mmCIF file of C-alpha atoms in Angstrom:
data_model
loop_
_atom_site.group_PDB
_atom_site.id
_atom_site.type_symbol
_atom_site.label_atom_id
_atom_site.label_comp_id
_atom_site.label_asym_id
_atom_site.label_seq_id
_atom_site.Cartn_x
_atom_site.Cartn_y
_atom_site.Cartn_z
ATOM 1 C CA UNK A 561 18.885 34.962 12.779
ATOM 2 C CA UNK A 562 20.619 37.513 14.504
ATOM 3 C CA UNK A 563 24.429 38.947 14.217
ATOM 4 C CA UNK A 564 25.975 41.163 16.721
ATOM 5 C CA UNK A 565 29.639 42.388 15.610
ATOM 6 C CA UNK A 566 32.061 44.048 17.947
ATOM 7 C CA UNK A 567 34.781 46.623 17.356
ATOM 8 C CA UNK A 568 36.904 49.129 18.714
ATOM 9 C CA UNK A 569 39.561 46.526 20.499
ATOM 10 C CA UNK A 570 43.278 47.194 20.755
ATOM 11 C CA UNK A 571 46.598 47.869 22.434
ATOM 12 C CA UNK A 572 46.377 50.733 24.791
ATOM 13 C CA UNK A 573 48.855 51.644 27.265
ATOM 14 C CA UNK A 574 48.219 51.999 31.550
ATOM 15 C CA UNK A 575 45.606 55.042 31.611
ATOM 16 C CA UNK A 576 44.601 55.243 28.176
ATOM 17 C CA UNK A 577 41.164 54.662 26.750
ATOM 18 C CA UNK A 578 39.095 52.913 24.063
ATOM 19 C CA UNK A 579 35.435 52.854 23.013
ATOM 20 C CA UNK A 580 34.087 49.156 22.047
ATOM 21 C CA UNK A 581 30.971 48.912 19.822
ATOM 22 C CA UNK A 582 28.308 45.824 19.233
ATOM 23 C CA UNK A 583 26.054 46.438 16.265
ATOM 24 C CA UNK A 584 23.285 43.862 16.141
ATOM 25 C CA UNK A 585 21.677 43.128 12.625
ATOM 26 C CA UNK A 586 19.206 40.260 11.000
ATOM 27 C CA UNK A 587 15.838 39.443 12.425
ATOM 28 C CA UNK A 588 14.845 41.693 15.249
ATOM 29 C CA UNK A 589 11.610 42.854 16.813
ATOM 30 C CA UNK A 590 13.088 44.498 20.478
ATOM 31 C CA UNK A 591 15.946 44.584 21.627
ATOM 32 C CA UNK A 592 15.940 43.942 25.705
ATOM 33 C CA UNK A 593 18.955 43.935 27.708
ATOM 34 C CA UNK A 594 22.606 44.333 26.394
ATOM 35 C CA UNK A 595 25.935 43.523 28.384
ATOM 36 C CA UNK A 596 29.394 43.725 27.928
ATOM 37 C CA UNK A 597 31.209 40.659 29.349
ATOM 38 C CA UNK A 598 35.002 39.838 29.386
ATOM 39 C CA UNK A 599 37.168 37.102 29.820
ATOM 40 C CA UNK A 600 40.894 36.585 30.683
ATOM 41 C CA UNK A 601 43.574 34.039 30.012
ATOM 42 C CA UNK A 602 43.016 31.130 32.539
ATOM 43 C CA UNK A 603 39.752 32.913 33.820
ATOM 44 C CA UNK A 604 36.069 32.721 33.632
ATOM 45 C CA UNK A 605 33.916 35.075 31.743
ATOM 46 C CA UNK A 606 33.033 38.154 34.097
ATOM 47 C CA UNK A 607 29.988 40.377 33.437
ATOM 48 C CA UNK A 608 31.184 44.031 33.124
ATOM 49 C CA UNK A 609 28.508 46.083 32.591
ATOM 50 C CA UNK A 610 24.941 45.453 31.584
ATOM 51 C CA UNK A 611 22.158 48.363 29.982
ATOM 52 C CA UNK A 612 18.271 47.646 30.459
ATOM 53 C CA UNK A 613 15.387 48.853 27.118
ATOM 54 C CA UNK A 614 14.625 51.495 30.007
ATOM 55 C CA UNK A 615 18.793 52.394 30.194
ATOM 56 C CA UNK A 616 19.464 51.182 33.549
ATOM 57 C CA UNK A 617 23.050 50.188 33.810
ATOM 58 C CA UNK A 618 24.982 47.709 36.440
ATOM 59 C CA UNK A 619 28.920 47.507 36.554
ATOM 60 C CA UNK A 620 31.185 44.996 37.974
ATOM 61 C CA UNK A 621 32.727 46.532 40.931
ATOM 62 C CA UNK A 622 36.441 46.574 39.553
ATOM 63 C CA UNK A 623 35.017 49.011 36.462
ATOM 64 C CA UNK A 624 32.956 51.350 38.639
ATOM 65 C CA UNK A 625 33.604 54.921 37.842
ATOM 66 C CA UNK A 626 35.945 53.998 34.648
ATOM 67 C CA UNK A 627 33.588 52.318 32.372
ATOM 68 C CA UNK A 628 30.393 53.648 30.832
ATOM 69 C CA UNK A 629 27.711 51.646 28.642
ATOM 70 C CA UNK A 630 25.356 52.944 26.648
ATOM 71 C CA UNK A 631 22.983 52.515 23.795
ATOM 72 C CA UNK A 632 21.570 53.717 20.668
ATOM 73 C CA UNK A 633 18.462 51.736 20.104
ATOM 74 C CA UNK A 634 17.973 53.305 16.345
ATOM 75 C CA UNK A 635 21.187 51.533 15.498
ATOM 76 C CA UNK A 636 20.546 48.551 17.632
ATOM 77 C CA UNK A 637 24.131 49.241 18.917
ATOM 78 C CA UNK A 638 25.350 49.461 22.736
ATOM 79 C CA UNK A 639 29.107 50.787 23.698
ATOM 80 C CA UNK A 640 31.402 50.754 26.139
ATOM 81 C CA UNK A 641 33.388 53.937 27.196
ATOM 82 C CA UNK A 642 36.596 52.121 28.753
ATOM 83 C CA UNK A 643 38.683 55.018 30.786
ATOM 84 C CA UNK A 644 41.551 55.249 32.876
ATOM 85 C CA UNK A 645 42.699 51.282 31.669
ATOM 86 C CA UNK A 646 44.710 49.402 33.805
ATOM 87 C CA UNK A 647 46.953 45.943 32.913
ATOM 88 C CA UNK A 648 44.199 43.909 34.547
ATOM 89 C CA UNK A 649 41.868 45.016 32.217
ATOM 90 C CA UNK A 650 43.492 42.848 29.711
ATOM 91 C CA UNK A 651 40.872 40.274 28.419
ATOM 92 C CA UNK A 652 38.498 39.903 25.258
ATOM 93 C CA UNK A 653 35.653 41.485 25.747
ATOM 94 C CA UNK A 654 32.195 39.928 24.274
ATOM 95 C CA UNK A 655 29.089 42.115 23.240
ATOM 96 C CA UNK A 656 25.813 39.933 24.698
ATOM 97 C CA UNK A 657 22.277 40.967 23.875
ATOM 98 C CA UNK A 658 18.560 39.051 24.250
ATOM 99 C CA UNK A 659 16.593 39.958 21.573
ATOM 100 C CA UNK A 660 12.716 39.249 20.951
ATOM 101 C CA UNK A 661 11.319 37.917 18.006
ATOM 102 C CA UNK A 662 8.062 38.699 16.440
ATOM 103 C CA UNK A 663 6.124 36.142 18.351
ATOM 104 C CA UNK A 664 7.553 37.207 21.567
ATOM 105 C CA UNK A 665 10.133 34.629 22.419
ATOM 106 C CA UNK A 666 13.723 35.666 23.693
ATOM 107 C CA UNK A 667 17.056 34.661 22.448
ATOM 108 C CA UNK A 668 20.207 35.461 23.936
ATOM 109 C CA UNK A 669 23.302 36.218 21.598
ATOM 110 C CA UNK A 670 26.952 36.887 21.940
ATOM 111 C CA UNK A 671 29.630 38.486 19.558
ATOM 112 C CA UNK A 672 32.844 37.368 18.606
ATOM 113 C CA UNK A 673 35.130 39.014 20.738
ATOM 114 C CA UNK A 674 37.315 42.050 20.385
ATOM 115 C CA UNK A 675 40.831 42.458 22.029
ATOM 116 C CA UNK A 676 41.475 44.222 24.361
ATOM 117 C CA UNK A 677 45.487 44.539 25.515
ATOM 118 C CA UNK A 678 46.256 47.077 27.991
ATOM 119 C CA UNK A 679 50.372 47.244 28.364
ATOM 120 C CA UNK A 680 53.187 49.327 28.123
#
């Protein structure tokens, strides 16, 4: 059983920034790849940015040069560095990780979902 629990969400105004973290705890052998994805009134859920075990990192185009993930893999916790925020970033924004067990299977596993309100 795994848990991953997001924080860091919150009411920012136009250009202002906030730092979202996932901590994953319960039964883990490796951690692989961990993503940030959010999703918007009346939208689907988007990917935002995705980290790889080896730290290689995609972002969605609208994010590019605003956003930075990252990980600490002692803490089994990835972030996300959210700059220069504009209105559209509005959305909640869910924490996704796949996560091997012991016997080598992978699981995939998403958070709750933090807030994220950019206005002013």
């Amino acid at each position: 059983q795994v848990q991953l629990v997001e924080s860091g969400g919150g009411l920012v105004q136009p250009g202002g920034s906030l730092r979202l973290s996932c901590a994953a705890s319960g039964s883990i052998f490796i951690i692989n790849t961990m993503g940030w994805y959010r999703q918007a009134p009346g939208k689907q859920r988007e990917l935002v940015a995705t980290i790889t075990s080896g730290a290689g990192t995609k972002y969605a185009d609208s994010v590019k040069g605003r956003f930075t993930i990252s990980r600490d893999n002692a803490e089994n916790t990835v972030y996300l560095q959210l700059n220069s925020l504009k209105p559209e970033d509005t959305a909640v924004y869910y924490c996704q990780a796949i996560i091997g067990d012991h016997r080598g299977y992978n699981f995939r596993y998403w958070g709750q979902g933090t807030q994220v309100t950019v206005s002013s």
